[in-house]
């Protein structure tokens, strides 16, 4: 049964999560290519299956040919009812009108990058497609050219080679010297095929190119939205932990004692919310997980305080403020690292559910094990 303290914490965490999500904003990707090229499959492979679900999205032009699908920190602009190559003029006219209106809006409401996708099996790139790519560039959209569904073989010595027909197609496109990001054409295979043994590949390279093409101001939103690069997620989360640890240490060293939750708890809730959003853990799931670890964090924190005081001569007298600073910093750091571990496992789908709900016991176990490890490591390193 939830206690008043649980209710308060849940509400505080939910507000912090929403505030952080609003601060991070949204990365908006436009994706173009002929029907059947596998656009949704590519988006799903990098950003998750929710965003490209059929039927999701609102029309953004009066002609209702451009649709923006929104999910958290990601927006995907797609076309419906018009075909690239056949209806270029209509598409570009609608895009021009849409982009003109967006440029008066905040960065999170603008389009940031366009993927133009070509299916390798088509074996040709038409002049109308090249014209469309040039038109996107003229509208101010960075364009990344993606060759989709490209078979690749790996030789016994580990060398990889894409299908010769795909190489020939890429070479013919390169000769056009199109205005694309880095001047590169990205080979991709979004899904593995267990029957043929074909592995998925090229997704990380496409994501890297997307970061390079997009404005710096949406880098955090891309990091939060994508589902394949956990190194980037961890780096962002570590920044939140470092900032919260520094602030907690400063607060602990002040005359206000460590037990004053009015100072430290908001810092820690903000840190946890930032990490949850960065890892793309939805609001309800991350709130439930945060409630599952709070009791464990309180118990572990008391033990941490007791152990740290043992190592400080004269504890409780003139060194009380430094003790508070040490405890505050160590506790916040260990809490952040433990919560990072929980969010990473949630994002990877490694923490199962019991009866359709979050498995709180597994969450607490992961949190406590990491908390204790990080607290000891931090104490010995200080």
mmCIF file of C-alpha atoms in Angstrom:
data_model
loop_
_atom_site.group_PDB
_atom_site.id
_atom_site.type_symbol
_atom_site.label_atom_id
_atom_site.label_comp_id
_atom_site.label_asym_id
_atom_site.label_seq_id
_atom_site.Cartn_x
_atom_site.Cartn_y
_atom_site.Cartn_z
ATOM 1 C CA UNK A 1 0.000 0.000 0.000
ATOM 2 C CA UNK A 2 1.308 3.432 -0.955
ATOM 3 C CA UNK A 3 2.200 5.774 1.902
ATOM 4 C CA UNK A 4 1.860 9.586 1.894
ATOM 5 C CA UNK A 5 5.638 9.745 1.404
ATOM 6 C CA UNK A 6 5.333 7.469 -1.645
ATOM 7 C CA UNK A 7 2.595 9.669 -3.078
ATOM 8 C CA UNK A 8 4.698 12.779 -2.568
ATOM 9 C CA UNK A 9 7.787 11.211 -4.099
ATOM 10 C CA UNK A 10 5.850 9.836 -7.064
ATOM 11 C CA UNK A 11 4.341 13.226 -7.805
ATOM 12 C CA UNK A 12 7.701 14.979 -7.408
ATOM 13 C CA UNK A 13 9.438 12.475 -9.686
ATOM 14 C CA UNK A 14 6.700 12.689 -12.333
ATOM 15 C CA UNK A 15 6.960 16.484 -12.389
ATOM 16 C CA UNK A 16 10.760 16.320 -12.616
ATOM 17 C CA UNK A 17 10.498 13.778 -15.467
ATOM 18 C CA UNK A 18 8.123 16.024 -17.422
ATOM 19 C CA UNK A 19 10.284 19.087 -16.781
ATOM 20 C CA UNK A 20 13.401 17.263 -17.978
ATOM 21 C CA UNK A 21 11.644 15.903 -21.079
ATOM 22 C CA UNK A 22 10.507 19.433 -21.935
ATOM 23 C CA UNK A 23 14.037 20.750 -21.375
ATOM 24 C CA UNK A 24 15.564 18.074 -23.631
ATOM 25 C CA UNK A 25 12.983 18.738 -26.326
ATOM 26 C CA UNK A 26 12.377 16.669 -29.425
ATOM 27 C CA UNK A 27 14.455 15.547 -32.398
ATOM 28 C CA UNK A 28 12.414 15.681 -35.603
ATOM 29 C CA UNK A 29 13.446 13.450 -38.484
ATOM 30 C CA UNK A 30 11.967 13.655 -41.980
ATOM 31 C CA UNK A 31 12.143 10.379 -43.878
ATOM 32 C CA UNK A 32 11.616 10.040 -47.621
ATOM 33 C CA UNK A 33 11.925 7.375 -50.270
ATOM 34 C CA UNK A 34 9.782 5.328 -52.589
ATOM 35 C CA UNK A 35 7.083 3.009 -51.293
ATOM 36 C CA UNK A 36 8.455 -0.286 -49.982
ATOM 37 C CA UNK A 37 11.988 0.930 -49.356
ATOM 38 C CA UNK A 38 11.769 0.000 -45.661
ATOM 39 C CA UNK A 39 11.588 3.431 -44.037
ATOM 40 C CA UNK A 40 9.551 2.309 -41.039
ATOM 41 C CA UNK A 41 11.816 -0.680 -40.505
ATOM 42 C CA UNK A 42 14.858 1.598 -40.309
ATOM 43 C CA UNK A 43 13.174 3.984 -37.887
ATOM 44 C CA UNK A 44 12.020 1.084 -35.726
ATOM 45 C CA UNK A 45 15.487 -0.481 -35.669
ATOM 46 C CA UNK A 46 17.160 2.677 -34.349
ATOM 47 C CA UNK A 47 14.439 4.447 -32.403
ATOM 48 C CA UNK A 48 12.039 1.694 -31.328
ATOM 49 C CA UNK A 49 8.810 0.288 -32.655
ATOM 50 C CA UNK A 50 6.353 2.776 -31.147
ATOM 51 C CA UNK A 51 7.026 5.733 -33.407
ATOM 52 C CA UNK A 52 6.441 4.137 -36.798
ATOM 53 C CA UNK A 53 3.278 2.271 -35.868
ATOM 54 C CA UNK A 54 0.624 2.399 -38.557
ATOM 55 C CA UNK A 55 -2.034 5.011 -37.996
ATOM 56 C CA UNK A 56 -0.073 7.201 -35.584
ATOM 57 C CA UNK A 57 0.534 10.774 -36.594
ATOM 58 C CA UNK A 58 -1.232 14.042 -37.301
ATOM 59 C CA UNK A 59 -1.394 15.868 -40.642
ATOM 60 C CA UNK A 60 0.721 19.014 -40.569
ATOM 61 C CA UNK A 61 -0.374 20.621 -43.845
ATOM 62 C CA UNK A 62 -3.793 21.517 -45.191
ATOM 63 C CA UNK A 63 -3.280 19.073 -48.057
ATOM 64 C CA UNK A 64 -2.768 16.281 -45.481
ATOM 65 C CA UNK A 65 0.146 14.631 -47.258
ATOM 66 C CA UNK A 66 2.719 15.284 -44.538
ATOM 67 C CA UNK A 67 2.261 13.554 -41.194
ATOM 68 C CA UNK A 68 4.255 14.080 -38.019
ATOM 69 C CA UNK A 69 4.447 11.086 -35.677
ATOM 70 C CA UNK A 70 5.455 12.104 -32.140
ATOM 71 C CA UNK A 71 6.651 9.948 -29.266
ATOM 72 C CA UNK A 72 8.549 11.553 -26.408
ATOM 73 C CA UNK A 73 11.859 12.923 -27.613
ATOM 74 C CA UNK A 74 11.340 11.857 -31.259
ATOM 75 C CA UNK A 75 9.202 13.130 -34.100
ATOM 76 C CA UNK A 76 9.127 11.527 -37.557
ATOM 77 C CA UNK A 77 7.747 13.348 -40.587
ATOM 78 C CA UNK A 78 6.472 10.965 -43.260
ATOM 79 C CA UNK A 79 4.447 11.298 -46.455
ATOM 80 C CA UNK A 80 1.142 9.735 -47.332
ATOM 81 C CA UNK A 81 -0.672 9.739 -50.669
ATOM 82 C CA UNK A 82 2.202 11.246 -52.670
ATOM 83 C CA UNK A 83 5.146 9.450 -54.252
ATOM 84 C CA UNK A 84 8.710 10.762 -54.473
ATOM 85 C CA UNK A 85 9.712 11.011 -58.114
ATOM 86 C CA UNK A 86 6.140 11.242 -59.336
ATOM 87 C CA UNK A 87 4.792 14.046 -57.125
ATOM 88 C CA UNK A 88 7.983 15.989 -56.396
ATOM 89 C CA UNK A 89 6.514 19.433 -57.039
ATOM 90 C CA UNK A 90 3.562 18.870 -54.712
ATOM 91 C CA UNK A 91 5.754 17.397 -51.966
ATOM 92 C CA UNK A 92 8.326 20.167 -52.132
ATOM 93 C CA UNK A 93 5.617 22.835 -52.138
ATOM 94 C CA UNK A 94 4.053 21.359 -48.994
ATOM 95 C CA UNK A 95 7.452 20.992 -47.337
ATOM 96 C CA UNK A 96 8.375 24.562 -48.182
ATOM 97 C CA UNK A 97 5.173 25.833 -46.624
ATOM 98 C CA UNK A 98 5.662 23.645 -43.544
ATOM 99 C CA UNK A 99 9.306 24.617 -43.038
ATOM 100 C CA UNK A 100 8.537 28.299 -43.477
ATOM 101 C CA UNK A 101 6.073 28.142 -40.586
ATOM 102 C CA UNK A 102 8.367 26.049 -38.388
ATOM 103 C CA UNK A 103 11.313 28.396 -38.548
ATOM 104 C CA UNK A 104 9.445 30.839 -36.348
ATOM 105 C CA UNK A 105 9.033 28.135 -33.698
ATOM 106 C CA UNK A 106 11.433 26.788 -31.017
ATOM 107 C CA UNK A 107 14.165 24.362 -32.091
ATOM 108 C CA UNK A 108 12.217 21.361 -30.747
ATOM 109 C CA UNK A 109 9.380 22.084 -33.206
ATOM 110 C CA UNK A 110 11.581 22.368 -36.294
ATOM 111 C CA UNK A 111 12.730 19.656 -38.710
ATOM 112 C CA UNK A 112 16.391 18.821 -38.138
ATOM 113 C CA UNK A 113 17.524 16.106 -40.556
ATOM 114 C CA UNK A 114 16.131 14.207 -43.533
ATOM 115 C CA UNK A 115 16.891 10.608 -44.455
ATOM 116 C CA UNK A 116 16.471 9.797 -48.122
ATOM 117 C CA UNK A 117 16.190 6.026 -48.480
ATOM 118 C CA UNK A 118 16.889 3.949 -51.577
ATOM 119 C CA UNK A 119 16.279 0.207 -51.751
ATOM 120 C CA UNK A 120 19.388 -1.566 -52.987
ATOM 121 C CA UNK A 121 17.315 -4.191 -54.788
ATOM 122 C CA UNK A 122 15.834 -1.548 -57.102
ATOM 123 C CA UNK A 123 19.292 -1.213 -58.704
ATOM 124 C CA UNK A 124 18.626 2.293 -59.963
ATOM 125 C CA UNK A 125 18.391 5.847 -58.753
ATOM 126 C CA UNK A 126 16.204 8.002 -60.922
ATOM 127 C CA UNK A 127 16.908 11.587 -61.936
ATOM 128 C CA UNK A 128 13.698 12.688 -60.187
ATOM 129 C CA UNK A 129 15.049 11.265 -56.914
ATOM 130 C CA UNK A 130 18.260 13.251 -57.325
ATOM 131 C CA UNK A 131 16.182 16.362 -57.972
ATOM 132 C CA UNK A 132 14.223 15.714 -54.785
ATOM 133 C CA UNK A 133 17.407 15.403 -52.709
ATOM 134 C CA UNK A 134 18.711 18.680 -54.151
ATOM 135 C CA UNK A 135 15.384 20.356 -53.399
ATOM 136 C CA UNK A 136 15.522 19.188 -49.767
ATOM 137 C CA UNK A 137 19.000 20.684 -49.474
ATOM 138 C CA UNK A 138 17.810 23.968 -50.945
ATOM 139 C CA UNK A 139 15.068 24.061 -48.330
ATOM 140 C CA UNK A 140 17.788 23.949 -45.667
ATOM 141 C CA UNK A 141 17.420 20.314 -44.580
ATOM 142 C CA UNK A 142 20.617 18.286 -44.054
ATOM 143 C CA UNK A 143 20.094 15.111 -46.108
ATOM 144 C CA UNK A 144 21.524 11.686 -45.242
ATOM 145 C CA UNK A 145 21.383 9.186 -48.091
ATOM 146 C CA UNK A 146 20.611 5.646 -46.971
ATOM 147 C CA UNK A 147 20.927 2.521 -49.091
ATOM 148 C CA UNK A 148 18.486 0.095 -47.454
ATOM 149 C CA UNK A 149 18.198 -3.695 -47.489
ATOM 150 C CA UNK A 150 21.777 -4.190 -48.701
ATOM 151 C CA UNK A 151 22.983 -7.828 -48.491
ATOM 152 C CA UNK A 152 26.477 -8.236 -47.084
ATOM 153 C CA UNK A 153 28.761 -11.238 -46.750
ATOM 154 C CA UNK A 154 31.643 -11.793 -44.348
ATOM 155 C CA UNK A 155 34.674 -13.734 -45.541
ATOM 156 C CA UNK A 156 36.508 -16.293 -43.332
ATOM 157 C CA UNK A 157 39.154 -13.682 -42.525
ATOM 158 C CA UNK A 158 36.494 -11.319 -41.186
ATOM 159 C CA UNK A 159 36.335 -8.900 -44.111
ATOM 160 C CA UNK A 160 32.848 -7.670 -45.040
ATOM 161 C CA UNK A 161 31.650 -6.945 -48.551
ATOM 162 C CA UNK A 162 28.288 -5.655 -49.690
ATOM 163 C CA UNK A 163 26.514 -7.061 -52.735
ATOM 164 C CA UNK A 164 28.202 -5.949 -56.004
ATOM 165 C CA UNK A 165 24.912 -4.559 -57.338
ATOM 166 C CA UNK A 166 24.656 -2.304 -54.272
ATOM 167 C CA UNK A 167 28.218 -1.118 -54.785
ATOM 168 C CA UNK A 168 27.433 -0.296 -58.403
ATOM 169 C CA UNK A 169 24.292 1.608 -57.394
ATOM 170 C CA UNK A 170 26.183 3.574 -54.746
ATOM 171 C CA UNK A 171 28.903 4.415 -57.252
ATOM 172 C CA UNK A 172 26.352 5.758 -59.732
ATOM 173 C CA UNK A 173 24.764 7.911 -57.023
ATOM 174 C CA UNK A 174 28.166 9.194 -55.887
ATOM 175 C CA UNK A 175 28.892 10.405 -59.419
ATOM 176 C CA UNK A 176 25.959 12.819 -59.091
ATOM 177 C CA UNK A 177 27.759 14.654 -56.252
ATOM 178 C CA UNK A 178 24.561 15.281 -54.366
ATOM 179 C CA UNK A 179 24.513 17.688 -51.384
ATOM 180 C CA UNK A 180 24.348 15.001 -48.678
ATOM 181 C CA UNK A 181 25.830 14.912 -45.158
ATOM 182 C CA UNK A 182 29.559 14.033 -45.263
ATOM 183 C CA UNK A 183 29.160 13.159 -48.950
ATOM 184 C CA UNK A 184 28.585 9.551 -47.820
ATOM 185 C CA UNK A 185 26.086 6.878 -48.808
ATOM 186 C CA UNK A 186 25.213 4.603 -45.882
ATOM 187 C CA UNK A 187 24.742 0.881 -46.467
ATOM 188 C CA UNK A 188 22.220 -0.635 -44.070
ATOM 189 C CA UNK A 189 20.403 -3.838 -43.229
ATOM 190 C CA UNK A 190 17.862 -2.990 -40.544
ATOM 191 C CA UNK A 191 16.873 -6.521 -39.541
ATOM 192 C CA UNK A 192 18.768 -9.766 -39.268
ATOM 193 C CA UNK A 193 17.541 -12.781 -41.206
ATOM 194 C CA UNK A 194 18.043 -15.975 -39.231
ATOM 195 C CA UNK A 195 17.188 -18.134 -42.244
ATOM 196 C CA UNK A 196 19.923 -16.737 -44.492
ATOM 197 C CA UNK A 197 22.273 -15.785 -41.678
ATOM 198 C CA UNK A 198 22.248 -12.140 -42.795
ATOM 199 C CA UNK A 199 23.070 -9.888 -39.822
ATOM 200 C CA UNK A 200 21.764 -6.396 -39.273
ATOM 201 C CA UNK A 201 24.424 -3.723 -39.794
ATOM 202 C CA UNK A 202 25.012 -0.065 -40.616
ATOM 203 C CA UNK A 203 22.621 1.288 -37.989
ATOM 204 C CA UNK A 204 25.281 2.777 -35.716
ATOM 205 C CA UNK A 205 26.930 4.504 -38.687
ATOM 206 C CA UNK A 206 23.575 5.948 -39.755
ATOM 207 C CA UNK A 207 22.937 7.174 -36.220
ATOM 208 C CA UNK A 208 26.410 8.761 -36.063
ATOM 209 C CA UNK A 209 25.718 10.590 -39.327
ATOM 210 C CA UNK A 210 22.397 11.787 -37.920
ATOM 211 C CA UNK A 211 24.189 13.310 -34.937
ATOM 212 C CA UNK A 212 26.633 15.050 -37.283
ATOM 213 C CA UNK A 213 23.876 16.421 -39.499
ATOM 214 C CA UNK A 214 21.560 17.632 -36.731
ATOM 215 C CA UNK A 215 21.950 20.878 -34.763
ATOM 216 C CA UNK A 216 23.929 20.524 -31.540
ATOM 217 C CA UNK A 217 20.887 21.706 -29.620
ATOM 218 C CA UNK A 218 19.013 18.457 -30.283
ATOM 219 C CA UNK A 219 21.879 16.050 -29.515
ATOM 220 C CA UNK A 220 20.431 15.172 -26.108
ATOM 221 C CA UNK A 221 17.018 14.506 -27.663
ATOM 222 C CA UNK A 222 18.573 12.137 -30.236
ATOM 223 C CA UNK A 223 20.487 10.405 -27.451
ATOM 224 C CA UNK A 224 17.286 9.874 -25.489
ATOM 225 C CA UNK A 225 15.223 8.793 -28.510
ATOM 226 C CA UNK A 226 17.608 6.231 -30.018
ATOM 227 C CA UNK A 227 17.745 2.637 -28.743
ATOM 228 C CA UNK A 228 21.061 1.276 -30.017
ATOM 229 C CA UNK A 229 23.902 3.442 -28.651
ATOM 230 C CA UNK A 230 24.093 2.927 -24.897
ATOM 231 C CA UNK A 231 27.553 4.498 -24.719
ATOM 232 C CA UNK A 232 26.054 7.868 -25.620
ATOM 233 C CA UNK A 233 23.243 7.383 -23.123
ATOM 234 C CA UNK A 234 25.694 6.556 -20.353
ATOM 235 C CA UNK A 235 27.855 9.587 -21.142
ATOM 236 C CA UNK A 236 24.812 11.872 -20.868
ATOM 237 C CA UNK A 237 23.671 10.191 -17.665
ATOM 238 C CA UNK A 238 27.158 10.530 -16.148
ATOM 239 C CA UNK A 239 26.975 14.290 -16.717
ATOM 240 C CA UNK A 240 23.743 14.442 -14.719
ATOM 241 C CA UNK A 241 25.323 12.406 -11.911
ATOM 242 C CA UNK A 242 28.423 14.600 -11.845
ATOM 243 C CA UNK A 243 26.354 17.787 -11.649
ATOM 244 C CA UNK A 244 24.088 16.430 -8.899
ATOM 245 C CA UNK A 245 27.035 15.059 -6.918
ATOM 246 C CA UNK A 246 28.803 18.413 -7.018
ATOM 247 C CA UNK A 247 25.670 20.258 -5.961
ATOM 248 C CA UNK A 248 24.984 17.770 -3.161
ATOM 249 C CA UNK A 249 28.554 18.031 -1.886
ATOM 250 C CA UNK A 250 28.269 21.811 -1.772
ATOM 251 C CA UNK A 251 24.941 21.583 0.038
ATOM 252 C CA UNK A 252 26.383 19.082 2.515
ATOM 253 C CA UNK A 253 29.329 21.341 3.283
ATOM 254 C CA UNK A 254 27.003 24.232 4.085
ATOM 255 C CA UNK A 255 25.604 24.825 7.584
ATOM 256 C CA UNK A 256 22.421 23.010 6.529
ATOM 257 C CA UNK A 257 22.695 19.416 7.778
ATOM 258 C CA UNK A 258 22.561 16.379 5.500
ATOM 259 C CA UNK A 259 19.223 15.348 6.936
ATOM 260 C CA UNK A 260 17.578 18.434 5.448
ATOM 261 C CA UNK A 261 15.705 16.763 2.600
ATOM 262 C CA UNK A 262 14.557 20.146 1.298
ATOM 263 C CA UNK A 263 18.054 20.625 -0.102
ATOM 264 C CA UNK A 264 19.204 17.184 -1.247
ATOM 265 C CA UNK A 265 16.073 15.311 -2.281
ATOM 266 C CA UNK A 266 15.160 17.712 -5.129
ATOM 267 C CA UNK A 267 18.721 17.370 -6.459
ATOM 268 C CA UNK A 268 18.481 13.596 -6.410
ATOM 269 C CA UNK A 269 14.995 13.481 -7.907
ATOM 270 C CA UNK A 270 16.116 15.791 -10.700
ATOM 271 C CA UNK A 271 19.149 13.600 -11.351
ATOM 272 C CA UNK A 272 17.016 10.452 -11.467
ATOM 273 C CA UNK A 273 14.484 12.052 -13.801
ATOM 274 C CA UNK A 274 17.239 13.210 -16.146
ATOM 275 C CA UNK A 275 18.726 9.718 -16.311
ATOM 276 C CA UNK A 276 15.327 8.096 -16.904
ATOM 277 C CA UNK A 277 14.512 10.447 -19.799
ATOM 278 C CA UNK A 278 17.979 9.990 -21.285
ATOM 279 C CA UNK A 279 17.491 6.227 -21.309
ATOM 280 C CA UNK A 280 14.044 6.586 -22.828
ATOM 281 C CA UNK A 281 12.273 4.956 -19.878
ATOM 282 C CA UNK A 282 8.614 6.081 -20.070
ATOM 283 C CA UNK A 283 7.097 8.206 -17.326
ATOM 284 C CA UNK A 284 4.883 5.578 -15.696
ATOM 285 C CA UNK A 285 7.537 2.870 -15.785
ATOM 286 C CA UNK A 286 10.319 5.073 -14.447
ATOM 287 C CA UNK A 287 8.076 6.486 -11.711
ATOM 288 C CA UNK A 288 7.178 2.968 -10.584
ATOM 289 C CA UNK A 289 10.849 1.980 -10.613
ATOM 290 C CA UNK A 290 11.858 5.081 -8.656
ATOM 291 C CA UNK A 291 9.309 4.235 -5.968
ATOM 292 C CA UNK A 292 10.664 0.687 -5.847
ATOM 293 C CA UNK A 293 14.176 1.908 -5.029
ATOM 294 C CA UNK A 294 13.456 4.750 -2.594
ATOM 295 C CA UNK A 295 13.051 2.545 0.480
ATOM 296 C CA UNK A 296 16.175 0.614 -0.478
ATOM 297 C CA UNK A 297 18.055 3.896 -0.964
ATOM 298 C CA UNK A 298 16.996 5.154 2.471
ATOM 299 C CA UNK A 299 18.130 1.965 4.222
ATOM 300 C CA UNK A 300 21.395 1.854 2.281
ATOM 301 C CA UNK A 301 21.940 5.539 3.007
ATOM 302 C CA UNK A 302 21.734 5.057 6.764
ATOM 303 C CA UNK A 303 24.318 2.297 6.561
ATOM 304 C CA UNK A 304 26.536 4.477 4.396
ATOM 305 C CA UNK A 305 26.411 7.367 6.871
ATOM 306 C CA UNK A 306 27.342 5.082 9.758
ATOM 307 C CA UNK A 307 30.293 3.577 7.885
ATOM 308 C CA UNK A 308 31.618 6.917 6.673
ATOM 309 C CA UNK A 309 31.548 8.435 10.154
ATOM 310 C CA UNK A 310 33.749 5.607 11.433
ATOM 311 C CA UNK A 311 36.556 6.814 9.184
ATOM 312 C CA UNK A 312 36.452 10.448 10.357
ATOM 313 C CA UNK A 313 38.321 11.298 13.572
ATOM 314 C CA UNK A 314 36.324 13.514 15.911
ATOM 315 C CA UNK A 315 33.106 12.865 14.087
ATOM 316 C CA UNK A 316 30.152 14.811 15.374
ATOM 317 C CA UNK A 317 32.220 17.780 16.557
ATOM 318 C CA UNK A 318 34.142 20.357 14.546
ATOM 319 C CA UNK A 319 34.267 18.199 11.418
ATOM 320 C CA UNK A 320 30.514 17.808 11.165
ATOM 321 C CA UNK A 321 30.226 19.958 8.035
ATOM 322 C CA UNK A 322 32.954 18.080 6.085
ATOM 323 C CA UNK A 323 31.304 14.793 7.087
ATOM 324 C CA UNK A 324 28.030 16.062 5.703
ATOM 325 C CA UNK A 325 29.721 17.043 2.453
ATOM 326 C CA UNK A 326 31.365 13.625 2.119
ATOM 327 C CA UNK A 327 28.173 11.759 2.907
ATOM 328 C CA UNK A 328 26.026 13.936 0.662
ATOM 329 C CA UNK A 329 28.371 13.578 -2.303
ATOM 330 C CA UNK A 330 28.974 9.856 -1.843
ATOM 331 C CA UNK A 331 25.309 9.040 -1.328
ATOM 332 C CA UNK A 332 24.195 11.070 -4.359
ATOM 333 C CA UNK A 333 26.924 9.604 -6.572
ATOM 334 C CA UNK A 334 26.165 6.011 -5.540
ATOM 335 C CA UNK A 335 22.449 6.624 -5.922
ATOM 336 C CA UNK A 336 22.949 8.063 -9.405
ATOM 337 C CA UNK A 337 25.123 5.179 -10.571
ATOM 338 C CA UNK A 338 22.708 2.607 -9.161
ATOM 339 C CA UNK A 339 19.738 4.320 -10.798
ATOM 340 C CA UNK A 340 21.656 4.516 -14.086
ATOM 341 C CA UNK A 341 22.111 0.750 -13.926
ATOM 342 C CA UNK A 342 18.388 0.240 -13.318
ATOM 343 C CA UNK A 343 17.417 2.513 -16.221
ATOM 344 C CA UNK A 344 19.894 0.866 -18.570
ATOM 345 C CA UNK A 345 18.492 -2.565 -17.813
ATOM 346 C CA UNK A 346 14.947 -1.289 -18.176
ATOM 347 C CA UNK A 347 15.840 0.252 -21.537
ATOM 348 C CA UNK A 348 17.381 -3.019 -22.706
ATOM 349 C CA UNK A 349 14.307 -4.952 -21.590
ATOM 350 C CA UNK A 350 16.327 -6.997 -19.096
ATOM 351 C CA UNK A 351 14.122 -6.428 -16.058
ATOM 352 C CA UNK A 352 11.049 -8.573 -16.515
ATOM 353 C CA UNK A 353 7.563 -7.888 -15.318
ATOM 354 C CA UNK A 354 5.401 -9.942 -12.989
ATOM 355 C CA UNK A 355 1.694 -10.082 -13.848
ATOM 356 C CA UNK A 356 2.091 -7.220 -16.316
ATOM 357 C CA UNK A 357 3.525 -4.861 -13.692
ATOM 358 C CA UNK A 358 7.086 -3.811 -12.983
ATOM 359 C CA UNK A 359 9.077 -6.418 -11.043
ATOM 360 C CA UNK A 360 9.894 -4.176 -8.096
ATOM 361 C CA UNK A 361 11.947 -6.791 -6.293
ATOM 362 C CA UNK A 362 14.317 -7.218 -9.254
ATOM 363 C CA UNK A 363 14.616 -3.455 -9.562
ATOM 364 C CA UNK A 364 15.505 -3.112 -5.866
ATOM 365 C CA UNK A 365 18.063 -5.907 -6.091
ATOM 366 C CA UNK A 366 19.832 -4.348 -9.085
ATOM 367 C CA UNK A 367 19.779 -0.939 -7.398
ATOM 368 C CA UNK A 368 21.133 -2.115 -4.042
ATOM 369 C CA UNK A 369 23.940 -4.195 -5.517
ATOM 370 C CA UNK A 370 25.156 -1.292 -7.625
ATOM 371 C CA UNK A 371 24.653 1.243 -4.821
ATOM 372 C CA UNK A 372 26.852 -0.689 -2.423
ATOM 373 C CA UNK A 373 29.546 -1.239 -5.060
ATOM 374 C CA UNK A 374 29.652 2.417 -6.059
ATOM 375 C CA UNK A 375 29.559 3.700 -2.462
ATOM 376 C CA UNK A 376 32.583 1.597 -1.505
ATOM 377 C CA UNK A 377 34.416 2.591 -4.686
ATOM 378 C CA UNK A 378 33.702 6.262 -4.105
ATOM 379 C CA UNK A 379 34.761 6.085 -0.448
ATOM 380 C CA UNK A 380 38.050 4.328 -1.235
ATOM 381 C CA UNK A 381 38.783 6.733 -4.060
ATOM 382 C CA UNK A 382 38.202 9.833 -1.951
#
